[in-house]
Coordinates of C-alpha atoms in Angstrom, one line a residue:
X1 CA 0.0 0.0 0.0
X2 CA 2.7 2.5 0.8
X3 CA 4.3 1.3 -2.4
X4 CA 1.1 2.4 -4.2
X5 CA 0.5 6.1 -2.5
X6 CA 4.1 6.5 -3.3
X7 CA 3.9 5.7 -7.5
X8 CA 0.2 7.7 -7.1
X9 CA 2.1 10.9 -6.0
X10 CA 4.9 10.4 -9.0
X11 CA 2.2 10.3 -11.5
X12 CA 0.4 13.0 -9.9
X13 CA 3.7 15.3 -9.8
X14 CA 4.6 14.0 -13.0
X15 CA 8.0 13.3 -12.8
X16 CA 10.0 12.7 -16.1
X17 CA 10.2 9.3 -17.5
X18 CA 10.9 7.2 -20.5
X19 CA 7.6 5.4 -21.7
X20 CA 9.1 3.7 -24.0
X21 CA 11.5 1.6 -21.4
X22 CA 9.4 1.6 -18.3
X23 CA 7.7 -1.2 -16.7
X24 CA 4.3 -1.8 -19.0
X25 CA 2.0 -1.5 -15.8
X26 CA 3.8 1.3 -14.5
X27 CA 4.2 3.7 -17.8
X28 CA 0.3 2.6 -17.5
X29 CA -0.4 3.7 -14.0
X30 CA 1.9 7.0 -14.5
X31 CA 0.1 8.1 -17.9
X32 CA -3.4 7.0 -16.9
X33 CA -4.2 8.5 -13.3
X34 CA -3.2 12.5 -14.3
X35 CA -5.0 11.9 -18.1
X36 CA -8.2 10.4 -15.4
X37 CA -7.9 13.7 -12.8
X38 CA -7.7 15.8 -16.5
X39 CA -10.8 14.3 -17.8
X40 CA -12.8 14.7 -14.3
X41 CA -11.6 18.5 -14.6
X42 CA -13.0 19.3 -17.8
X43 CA -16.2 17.7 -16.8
X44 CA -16.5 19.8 -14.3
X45 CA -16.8 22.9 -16.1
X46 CA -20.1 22.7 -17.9
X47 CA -20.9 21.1 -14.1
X48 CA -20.1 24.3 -12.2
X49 CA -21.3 26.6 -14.5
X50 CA -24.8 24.6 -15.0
X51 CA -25.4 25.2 -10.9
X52 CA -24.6 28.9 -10.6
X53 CA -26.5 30.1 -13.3
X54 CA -29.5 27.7 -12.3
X55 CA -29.6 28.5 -8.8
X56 CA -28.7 32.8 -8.8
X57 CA -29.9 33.5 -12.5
X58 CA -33.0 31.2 -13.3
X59 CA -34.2 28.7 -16.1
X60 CA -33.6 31.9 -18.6
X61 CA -29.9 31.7 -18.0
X62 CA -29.9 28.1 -18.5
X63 CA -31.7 28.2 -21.6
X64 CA -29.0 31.0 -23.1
X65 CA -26.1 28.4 -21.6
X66 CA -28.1 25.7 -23.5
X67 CA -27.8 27.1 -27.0
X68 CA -24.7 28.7 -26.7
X69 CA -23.2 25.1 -26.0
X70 CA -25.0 23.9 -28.7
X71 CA -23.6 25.9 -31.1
X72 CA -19.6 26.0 -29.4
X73 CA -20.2 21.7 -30.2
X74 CA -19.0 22.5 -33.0
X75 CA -16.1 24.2 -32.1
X76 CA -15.2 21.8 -29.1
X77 CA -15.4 19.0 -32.3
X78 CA -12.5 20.7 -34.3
X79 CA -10.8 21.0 -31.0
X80 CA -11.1 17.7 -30.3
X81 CA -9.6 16.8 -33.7
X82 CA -6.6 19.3 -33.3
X83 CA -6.4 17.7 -29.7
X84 CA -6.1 14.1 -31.0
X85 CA -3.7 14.9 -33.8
X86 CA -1.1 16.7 -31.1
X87 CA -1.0 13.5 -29.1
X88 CA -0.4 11.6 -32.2
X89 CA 2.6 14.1 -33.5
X90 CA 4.0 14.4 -30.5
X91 CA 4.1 11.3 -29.3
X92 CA 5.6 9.7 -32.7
X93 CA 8.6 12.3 -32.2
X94 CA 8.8 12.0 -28.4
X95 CA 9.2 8.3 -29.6
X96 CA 11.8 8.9 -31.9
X97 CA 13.5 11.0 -29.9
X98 CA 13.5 13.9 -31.8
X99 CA 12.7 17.0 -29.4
X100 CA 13.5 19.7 -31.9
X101 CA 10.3 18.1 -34.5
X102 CA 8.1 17.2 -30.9
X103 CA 8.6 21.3 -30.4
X104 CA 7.7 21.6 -34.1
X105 CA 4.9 19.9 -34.4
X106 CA 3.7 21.9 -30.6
X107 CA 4.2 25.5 -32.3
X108 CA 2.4 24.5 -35.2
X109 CA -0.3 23.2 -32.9
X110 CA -0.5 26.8 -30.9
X111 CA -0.4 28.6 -34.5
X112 CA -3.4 26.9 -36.0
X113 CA -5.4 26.8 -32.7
X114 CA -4.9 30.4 -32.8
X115 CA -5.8 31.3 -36.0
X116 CA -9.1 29.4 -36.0
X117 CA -9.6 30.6 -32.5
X118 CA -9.4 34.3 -33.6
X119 CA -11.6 33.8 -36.8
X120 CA -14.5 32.1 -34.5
X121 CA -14.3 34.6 -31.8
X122 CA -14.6 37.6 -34.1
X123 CA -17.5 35.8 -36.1
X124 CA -19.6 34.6 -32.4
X125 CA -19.3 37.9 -31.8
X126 CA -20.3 39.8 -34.3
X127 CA -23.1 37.2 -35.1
X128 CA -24.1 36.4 -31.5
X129 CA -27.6 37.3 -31.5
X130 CA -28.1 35.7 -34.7
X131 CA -26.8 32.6 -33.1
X132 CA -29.3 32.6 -30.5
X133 CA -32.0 33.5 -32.9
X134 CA -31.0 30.5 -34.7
X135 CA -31.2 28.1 -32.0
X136 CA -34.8 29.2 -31.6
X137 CA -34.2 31.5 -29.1
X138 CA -37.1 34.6 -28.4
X139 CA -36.4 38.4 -28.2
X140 CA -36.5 38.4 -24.9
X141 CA -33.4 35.9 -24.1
X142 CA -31.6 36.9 -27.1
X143 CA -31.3 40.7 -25.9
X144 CA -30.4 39.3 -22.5
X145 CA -28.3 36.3 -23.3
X146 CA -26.8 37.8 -26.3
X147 CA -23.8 39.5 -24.6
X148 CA -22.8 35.8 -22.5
X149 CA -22.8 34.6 -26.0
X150 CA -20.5 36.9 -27.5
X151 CA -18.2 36.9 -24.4
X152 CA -17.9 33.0 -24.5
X153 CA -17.0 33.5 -28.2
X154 CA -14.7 35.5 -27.9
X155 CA -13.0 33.2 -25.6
X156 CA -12.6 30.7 -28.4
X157 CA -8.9 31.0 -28.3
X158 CA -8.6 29.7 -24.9
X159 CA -11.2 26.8 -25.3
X160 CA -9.5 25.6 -28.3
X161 CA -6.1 25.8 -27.0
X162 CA -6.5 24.4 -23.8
X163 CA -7.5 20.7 -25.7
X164 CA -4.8 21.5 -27.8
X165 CA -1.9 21.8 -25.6
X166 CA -3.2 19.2 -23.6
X167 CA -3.1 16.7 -26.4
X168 CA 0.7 18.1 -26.8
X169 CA 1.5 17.6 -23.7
X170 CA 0.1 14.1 -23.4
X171 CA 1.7 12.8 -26.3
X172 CA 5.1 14.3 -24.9
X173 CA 4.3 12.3 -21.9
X174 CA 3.5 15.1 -19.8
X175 CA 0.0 14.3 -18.6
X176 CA 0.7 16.3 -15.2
X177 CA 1.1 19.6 -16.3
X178 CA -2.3 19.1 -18.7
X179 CA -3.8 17.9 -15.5
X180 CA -2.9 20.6 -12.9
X181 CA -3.7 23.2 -15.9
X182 CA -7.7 21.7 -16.0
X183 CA -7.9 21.8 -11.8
X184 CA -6.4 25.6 -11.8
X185 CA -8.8 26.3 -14.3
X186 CA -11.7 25.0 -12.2
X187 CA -10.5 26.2 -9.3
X188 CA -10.4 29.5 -11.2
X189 CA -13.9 29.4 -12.3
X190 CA -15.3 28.4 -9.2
X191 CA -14.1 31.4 -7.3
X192 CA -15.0 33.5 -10.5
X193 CA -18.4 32.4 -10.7
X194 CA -19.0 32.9 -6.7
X195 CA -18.3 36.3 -6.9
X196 CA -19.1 37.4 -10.0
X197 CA -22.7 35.8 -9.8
X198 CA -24.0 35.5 -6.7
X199 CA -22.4 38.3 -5.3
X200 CA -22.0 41.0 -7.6
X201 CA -24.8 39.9 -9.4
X202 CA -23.6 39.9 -13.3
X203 CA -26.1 37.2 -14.3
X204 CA -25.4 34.7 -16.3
X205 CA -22.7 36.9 -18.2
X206 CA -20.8 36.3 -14.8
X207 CA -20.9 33.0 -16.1
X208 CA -19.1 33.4 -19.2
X209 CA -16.6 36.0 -17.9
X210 CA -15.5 33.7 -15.0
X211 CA -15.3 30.4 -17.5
X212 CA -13.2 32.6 -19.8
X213 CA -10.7 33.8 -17.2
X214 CA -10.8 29.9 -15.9
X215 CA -9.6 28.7 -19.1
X216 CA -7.1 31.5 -19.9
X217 CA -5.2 31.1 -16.7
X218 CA -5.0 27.5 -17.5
X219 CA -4.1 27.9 -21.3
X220 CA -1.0 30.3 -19.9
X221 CA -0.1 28.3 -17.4
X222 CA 0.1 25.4 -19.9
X223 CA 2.4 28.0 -22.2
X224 CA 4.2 28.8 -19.2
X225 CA 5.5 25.3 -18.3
X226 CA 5.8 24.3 -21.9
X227 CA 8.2 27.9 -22.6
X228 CA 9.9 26.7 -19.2
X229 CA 11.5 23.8 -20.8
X230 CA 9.5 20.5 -21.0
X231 CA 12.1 17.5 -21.3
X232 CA 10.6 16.1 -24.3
X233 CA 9.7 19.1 -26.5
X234 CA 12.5 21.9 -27.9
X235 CA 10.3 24.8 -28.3
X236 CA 12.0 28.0 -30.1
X237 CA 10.5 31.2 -31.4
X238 CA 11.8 30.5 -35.2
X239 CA 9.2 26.9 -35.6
X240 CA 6.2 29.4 -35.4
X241 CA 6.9 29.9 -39.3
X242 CA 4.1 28.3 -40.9
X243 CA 5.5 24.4 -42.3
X244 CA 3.4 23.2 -44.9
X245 CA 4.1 19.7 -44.3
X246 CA 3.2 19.9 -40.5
X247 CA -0.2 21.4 -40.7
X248 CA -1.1 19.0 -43.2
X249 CA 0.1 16.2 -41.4
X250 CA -1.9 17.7 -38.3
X251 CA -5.2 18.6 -40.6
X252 CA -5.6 15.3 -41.9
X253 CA -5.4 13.6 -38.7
X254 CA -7.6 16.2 -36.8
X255 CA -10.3 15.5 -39.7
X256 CA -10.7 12.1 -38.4
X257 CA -10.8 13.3 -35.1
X258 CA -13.4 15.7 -35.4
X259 CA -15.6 13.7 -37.4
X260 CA -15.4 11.2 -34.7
X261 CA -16.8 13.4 -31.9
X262 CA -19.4 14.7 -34.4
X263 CA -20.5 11.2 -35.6
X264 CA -21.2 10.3 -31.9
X265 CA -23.2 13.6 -31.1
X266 CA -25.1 13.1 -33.7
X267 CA -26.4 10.0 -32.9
X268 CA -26.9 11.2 -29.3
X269 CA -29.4 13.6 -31.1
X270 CA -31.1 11.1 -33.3
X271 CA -31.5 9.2 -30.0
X272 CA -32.9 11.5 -28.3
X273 CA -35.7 12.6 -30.4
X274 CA -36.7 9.1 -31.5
X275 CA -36.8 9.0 -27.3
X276 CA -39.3 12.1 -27.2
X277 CA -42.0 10.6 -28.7
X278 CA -42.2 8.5 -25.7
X279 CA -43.1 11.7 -23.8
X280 CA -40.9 14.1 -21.3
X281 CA -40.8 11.3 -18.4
X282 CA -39.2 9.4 -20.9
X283 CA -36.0 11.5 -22.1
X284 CA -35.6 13.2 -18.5
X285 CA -34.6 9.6 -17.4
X286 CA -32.7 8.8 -20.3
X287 CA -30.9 12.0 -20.1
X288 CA -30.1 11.4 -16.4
X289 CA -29.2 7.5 -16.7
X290 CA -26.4 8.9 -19.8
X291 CA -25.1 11.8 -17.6
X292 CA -24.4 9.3 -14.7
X293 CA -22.9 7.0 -17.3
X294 CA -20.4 9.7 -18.9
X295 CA -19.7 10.8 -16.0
X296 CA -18.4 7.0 -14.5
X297 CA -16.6 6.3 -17.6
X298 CA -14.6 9.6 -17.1
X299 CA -11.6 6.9 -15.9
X300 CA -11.9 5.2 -19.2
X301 CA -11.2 7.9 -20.9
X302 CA -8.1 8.2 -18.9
X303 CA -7.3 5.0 -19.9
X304 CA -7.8 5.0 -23.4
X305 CA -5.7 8.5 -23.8
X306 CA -2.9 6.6 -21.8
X307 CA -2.9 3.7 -24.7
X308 CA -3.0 6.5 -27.2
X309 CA 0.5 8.0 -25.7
X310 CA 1.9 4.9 -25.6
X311 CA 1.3 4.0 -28.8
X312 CA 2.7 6.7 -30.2
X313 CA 5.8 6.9 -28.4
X314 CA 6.5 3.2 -28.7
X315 CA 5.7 3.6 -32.4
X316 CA 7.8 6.2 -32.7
X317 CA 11.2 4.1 -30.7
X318 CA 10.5 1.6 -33.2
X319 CA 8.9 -0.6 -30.9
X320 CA 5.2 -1.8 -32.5
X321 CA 5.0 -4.9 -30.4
X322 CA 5.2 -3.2 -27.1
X323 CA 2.8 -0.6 -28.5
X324 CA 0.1 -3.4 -29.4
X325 CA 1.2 -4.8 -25.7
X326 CA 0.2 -1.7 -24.0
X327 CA -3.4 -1.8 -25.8
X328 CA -4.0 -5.4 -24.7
X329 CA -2.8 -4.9 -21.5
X330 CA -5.0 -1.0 -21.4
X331 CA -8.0 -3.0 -23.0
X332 CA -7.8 -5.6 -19.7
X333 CA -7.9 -3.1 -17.5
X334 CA -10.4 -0.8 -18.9
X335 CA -12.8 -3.8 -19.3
X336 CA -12.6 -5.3 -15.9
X337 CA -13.0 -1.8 -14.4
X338 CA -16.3 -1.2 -16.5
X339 CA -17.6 -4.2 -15.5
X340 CA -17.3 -3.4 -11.9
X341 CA -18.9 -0.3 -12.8
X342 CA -21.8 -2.2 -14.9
X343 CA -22.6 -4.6 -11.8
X344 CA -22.7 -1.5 -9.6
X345 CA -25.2 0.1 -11.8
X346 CA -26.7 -3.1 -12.5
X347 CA -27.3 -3.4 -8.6
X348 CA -27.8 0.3 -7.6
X349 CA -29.5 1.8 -10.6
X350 CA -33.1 2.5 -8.8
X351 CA -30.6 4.5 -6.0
X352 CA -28.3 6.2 -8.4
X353 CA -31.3 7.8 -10.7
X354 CA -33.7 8.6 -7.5
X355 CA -30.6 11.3 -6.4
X356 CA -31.6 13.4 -9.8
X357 CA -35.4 12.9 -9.6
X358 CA -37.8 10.8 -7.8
X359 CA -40.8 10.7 -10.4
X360 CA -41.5 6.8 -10.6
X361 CA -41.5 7.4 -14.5
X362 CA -38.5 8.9 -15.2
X363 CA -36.6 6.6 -12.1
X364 CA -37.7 3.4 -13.8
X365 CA -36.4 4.5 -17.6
X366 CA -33.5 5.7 -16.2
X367 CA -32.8 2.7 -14.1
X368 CA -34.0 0.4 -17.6
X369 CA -31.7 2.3 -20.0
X370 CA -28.5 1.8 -17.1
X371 CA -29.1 -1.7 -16.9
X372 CA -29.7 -2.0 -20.6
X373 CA -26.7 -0.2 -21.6
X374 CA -24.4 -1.7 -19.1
X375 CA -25.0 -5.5 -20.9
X376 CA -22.5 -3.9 -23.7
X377 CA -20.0 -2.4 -21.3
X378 CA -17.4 -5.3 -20.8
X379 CA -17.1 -5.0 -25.3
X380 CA -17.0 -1.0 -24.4
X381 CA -14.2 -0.9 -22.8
X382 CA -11.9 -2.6 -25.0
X383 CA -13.5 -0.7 -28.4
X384 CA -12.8 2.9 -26.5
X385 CA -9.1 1.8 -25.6
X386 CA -8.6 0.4 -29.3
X387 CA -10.2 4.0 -30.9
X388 CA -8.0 6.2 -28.9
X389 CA -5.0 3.5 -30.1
X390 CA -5.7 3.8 -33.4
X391 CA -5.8 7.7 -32.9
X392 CA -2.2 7.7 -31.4
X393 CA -1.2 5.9 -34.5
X394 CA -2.1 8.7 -36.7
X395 CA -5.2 6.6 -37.9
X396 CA -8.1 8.2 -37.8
X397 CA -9.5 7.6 -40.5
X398 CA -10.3 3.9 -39.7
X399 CA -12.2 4.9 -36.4
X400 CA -14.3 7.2 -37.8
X401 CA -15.4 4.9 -40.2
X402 CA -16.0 2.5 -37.9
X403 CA -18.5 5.1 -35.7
X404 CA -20.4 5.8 -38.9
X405 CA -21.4 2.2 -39.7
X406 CA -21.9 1.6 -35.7
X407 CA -23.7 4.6 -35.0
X408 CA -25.2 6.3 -38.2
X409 CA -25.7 2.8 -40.5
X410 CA -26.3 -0.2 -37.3
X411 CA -27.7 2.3 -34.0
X412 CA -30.0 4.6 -35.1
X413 CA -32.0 2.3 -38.0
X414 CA -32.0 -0.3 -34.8
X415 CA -33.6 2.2 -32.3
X416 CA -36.1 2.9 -34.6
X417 CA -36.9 -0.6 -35.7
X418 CA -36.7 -1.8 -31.8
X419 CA -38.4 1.2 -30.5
X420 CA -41.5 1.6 -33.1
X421 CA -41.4 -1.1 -35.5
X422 CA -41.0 -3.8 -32.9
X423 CA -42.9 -1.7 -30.6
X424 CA -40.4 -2.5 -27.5
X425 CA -40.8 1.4 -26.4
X426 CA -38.0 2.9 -25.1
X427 CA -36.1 -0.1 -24.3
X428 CA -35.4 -0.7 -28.1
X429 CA -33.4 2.1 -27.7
X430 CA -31.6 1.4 -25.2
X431 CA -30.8 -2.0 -26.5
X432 CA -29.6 -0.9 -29.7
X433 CA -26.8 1.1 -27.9
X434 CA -25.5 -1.8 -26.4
X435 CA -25.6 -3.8 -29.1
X436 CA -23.9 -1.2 -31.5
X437 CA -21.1 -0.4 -28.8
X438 CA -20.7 -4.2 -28.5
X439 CA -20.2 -4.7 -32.5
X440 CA -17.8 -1.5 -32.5
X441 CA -15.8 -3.0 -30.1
X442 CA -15.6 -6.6 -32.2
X443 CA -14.8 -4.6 -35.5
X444 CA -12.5 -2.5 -33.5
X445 CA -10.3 -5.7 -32.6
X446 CA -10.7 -7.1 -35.9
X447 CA -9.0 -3.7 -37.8
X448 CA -6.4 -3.8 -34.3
X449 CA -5.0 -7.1 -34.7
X450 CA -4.7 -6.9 -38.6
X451 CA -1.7 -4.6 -37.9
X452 CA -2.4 -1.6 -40.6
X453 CA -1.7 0.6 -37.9
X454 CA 1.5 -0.3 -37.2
X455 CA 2.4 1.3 -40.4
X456 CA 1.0 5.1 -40.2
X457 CA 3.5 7.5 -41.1
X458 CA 3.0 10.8 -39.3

């Protein structure tokens, strides 16, 4: 046990080390827990922000929260692409060895975030209340949410960057400093909000300032530590030239990416309005049995961006047999720890959903849809780990693919048949997620163990 607390606080400090030597287990334990603690951070964030503005500003504020997010989907998706083609940069040189390309590939990264960051800032701006009108929003909230919109906007920068660099900095192997970067941020934000809302009483603009300056501080303290010296990135002013090759190479990978996160969206939405037919009852407990599962598989995610780093780095060392190692072994882990979670829910589910809303309605969907669902979470867990792999390989193009036939071609045409063809209700919803996640996950170790991957030049 002592052994433990002492390994928890190196990964949690984030002491240098070389991934690509390191005891498999441990590189696993040292990636994973800070890349875990960064994911519950981010989370956090739409968390925070949700309860102030409900609880000091009214259903108003939440409803100009609501469609602003909507909208900034979009711009989290390209983020989430730029994010995932970082990791896979970095890493590869990190792997190599190469520290001056690592630092490269980084500036590149901060010069593209920017770019687009500035161009969607000054467009949410000036378009903000035609963003809300858009989004189906009335005169009323648009002439007093309009001004949160454009503030939140014009943050764009910051939101995009902060995925960004953290993708750098995992794939350099770094995961602490992208960690401690998400928990300042929060931290920041919470004190923000406190005072800005409740106390001085700026309303749900309160909101967006204190996000903003949450993220900022985080985005230069990430800059800070980075410009400091990181052991595996060379950073100098002169790589901020624009390289052709670079942004490319980080285009085409983020492409995949994005389309990824917007492929699963999507079908959240096709979901969910097949769902609302069912009546209101109906989605509230949907919505609450989904939250509660994003929010447990937060260490998953953790997981799976560990796999991705070491993928990358061990590709990169020329090592592709310890790389496939560390997915196997990742995979393991990730499923045995969802099924724990899936017996829990399996178990507890009445108990869990009855903390969000007692209506015997909405507690017996949600507590239907958590048990449905968690049938396909011991295939879950090894099709998220192999995803994110294939990501840190510089594929991904094959797992996007894969989430359109799952998702768009198998899920949706399967809720629909279940749910109103069949006539099983809700419940043929429910059952065609676990049945789509569980054939992703068999496809997903089908493409894996052919090997293509092994072979992505980056």
């Amino acid at each position: 046990m002592r052994n433990f607390f002492k390994l928890l606080l190196q990964a949690i400090r984030g002491e240098e080390q070389n991934y690509t030597e390191l005891n498999l287990n441990r590189a696993i334990f040292l990636l994973s827990v800070p890349m875990i603690l960064e994911m519950v951070g981010e989370s956090l964030f739409a968390i925070i922000d949700a309860f102030f503005v409900a609880r000091y500003v009214g259903i108003e504020g939440v409803a100009t929260v609501g469609l602003t997010e909507s909208v900034l989907t979009l711009i989290y998706s390209v983020a989430i692409g730029l994010s995932t083609a970082a990791t896979a940069i970095v890493s590869r040189r990190v792997g190599e060895g190469n520290k001056k390309e690592a630092g490269q590939a980084l500036a590149q990264v901060i010069l593209i975030s920017l770019i687009f960051g500035i161009i969607v800032g000054i467009s949410g701006y000036v378009f903000a209340e035609d963003i809300l009108r858009l989004m189906g929003g009335d005169d009323h909230l648009i002439a007093s949410g309009a001004n949160f919109t454009r503030i939140v906007f014009v943050s764009s920068p910051s939101i995009i960057l902060l995925y960004t660099l953290s993708g750098a900095l995992r794939g350099a192997g770094d995961a602490s400093t992208a960690m401690r970067s998400i928990i300042l941020a929060n931290f920041i934000n919470i004190g923000m909000d406190f005072i800005l809302i409740p106390v001085m009483g700026m309303g749900v603009e309160g909101a967006a300032i204190a996000t903003s300056i949450g993220r900022t501080i985080g985005v230069l303290y990430q800059l800070y530590a980075i410009l400091r010296g990181n052991g595996n990135m060379q950073i100098e002013r002169s790589q901020f030239a624009p390289n052709k090759e670079v942004i490319k190479s980080l285009i085409n990978i983020s492409a995949g990416g994005t389309g990824q996160f917007l492929i699963q969206s999507a079908s959240w939405i096709f979901l969910t309005r097949i769902l609302s037919n069912f009546g209101s009852d109906v989605v509230a407990g949907y919505t609450i049995a989904i939250r509660i599962i994003v929010f447990t598989i937060l260490p998953s995610w953790g997981l799976s961006n560990a796999a991705s780093t070491l993928v990358g780095q061990n590709l990169g060392a020329g090592k592709p047999e310890r790389a496939e190692a560390s997915v196997w072994r990742v995979g393991l882990y990730n499923m045995g720890f969802l099924l724990l979670v899936g017996i829990i829910f399996s178990v507890f589910a009445k108990d869990f959903i009855s903390i969000f809303n007692d209506s015997p309605k909405v507690v017996d969907i949600g507590v239907l849809c958590l048990q449905i669902i968690c049938l396909g979470y011991v295939f879950f867990g090894y099709g998220m780990v192999i995803g994110q792999s294939l990501n840190g390989a510089g594929d991904t193009k094959t797992p996007t693919i894969m989430n359109l036939i799952c998702f768009w071609a198998l899920e949706i045409p399967l809720a629909y048949l279940f749910a109103n063809v069949f006539k099983w209700g809700p419940s043929g919803v429910f059952w065609s997620i676990a049945i789509s996640e569980s054939i992703l996950a068999v496809i997903a170790i089908f493409v894996f163990r052919r090997g293509k991957w092994k072979n992505m030049q980056v």
